[in-house]
XYZ file of C-alpha atoms in Angstrom:
90
model
C -64.072 30.341 -17.574
C -64.560 32.496 -14.413
C -62.588 30.162 -12.126
C -59.012 29.378 -12.037
C -59.377 25.861 -10.697
C -61.873 23.002 -10.027
C -65.165 23.877 -8.596
C -67.617 21.521 -6.925
C -71.334 21.924 -7.132
C -74.112 20.780 -4.764
C -76.836 20.052 -7.257
C -79.504 19.110 -4.719
C -79.384 18.619 -0.968
C -82.688 18.023 0.827
C -83.397 16.639 4.324
C -86.982 15.510 4.809
C -89.131 17.508 7.366
C -88.997 15.003 10.411
C -85.149 14.933 10.236
C -84.484 18.703 9.954
C -82.755 20.662 12.611
C -80.735 17.591 13.559
C -77.454 18.744 11.971
C -77.910 16.264 9.151
C -77.499 18.937 6.363
C -74.557 20.285 8.255
C -72.923 16.901 8.458
C -73.480 16.192 4.709
C -71.842 19.464 3.747
C -68.911 18.807 6.154
C -68.484 15.284 4.806
C -68.307 16.845 1.260
C -65.638 19.348 2.482
C -63.570 16.600 4.006
C -63.882 14.508 0.756
C -62.796 17.209 -1.522
C -60.237 18.975 0.540
C -57.255 17.155 -1.207
C -58.778 17.186 -4.755
C -57.545 20.806 -5.800
C -61.157 22.077 -5.486
C -61.125 25.799 -5.016
C -64.663 26.397 -4.326
C -68.113 24.798 -3.852
C -71.227 26.267 -5.601
C -74.872 25.767 -4.723
C -78.070 27.223 -5.970
C -81.464 27.500 -4.324
C -84.663 29.058 -5.397
C -85.380 32.628 -4.349
C -88.357 31.579 -2.175
C -86.152 29.120 -0.044
C -85.184 31.633 2.548
C -84.487 28.908 5.191
C -82.348 27.190 2.639
C -80.304 30.377 2.093
C -79.839 30.822 5.882
C -78.678 27.233 6.150
C -75.968 27.713 3.469
C -74.842 31.064 5.057
C -74.568 29.388 8.496
C -72.372 26.580 7.043
C -69.923 29.261 5.565
C -71.462 29.921 1.852
C -71.485 33.635 0.615
C -74.242 34.781 -1.577
C -72.212 35.915 -4.465
C -74.084 35.459 -7.675
C -77.524 35.598 -9.172
C -78.563 32.674 -11.494
C -80.840 32.937 -14.508
C -82.553 30.007 -16.055
C -84.665 29.460 -19.109
C -86.802 26.441 -19.472
C -87.067 24.893 -22.966
C -90.453 23.659 -23.799
C -89.544 20.161 -24.893
C -87.141 19.569 -21.932
C -89.565 21.020 -19.470
C -92.278 18.662 -20.634
C -89.726 15.708 -20.401
C -88.748 16.738 -16.742
C -92.463 17.007 -15.768
C -93.217 13.418 -17.074
C -90.209 12.130 -15.217
C -91.141 13.859 -11.859
C -94.657 12.544 -12.222
C -93.352 9.024 -12.585
C -91.130 9.372 -9.460
C -94.200 10.674 -7.203
């Protein structure tokens, strides 16, 4: 364990293009902060793909600090299942 307390995680946060730059993302993050402030949460973590530079800038603007590098490895069977599920959603 590398934390000494509870850690929240933003797994996905996405604002569709026509609604960007309207402070919706900032509002969602602020709502999350308000919701967890009394839940003994000591940190919030979020990851974003390396190519998402605007996303990185957004998180820095709302107070997040780039502190880690995340490594992932897709497993073939799980990856194939994910692809099928994503295709169904589209």
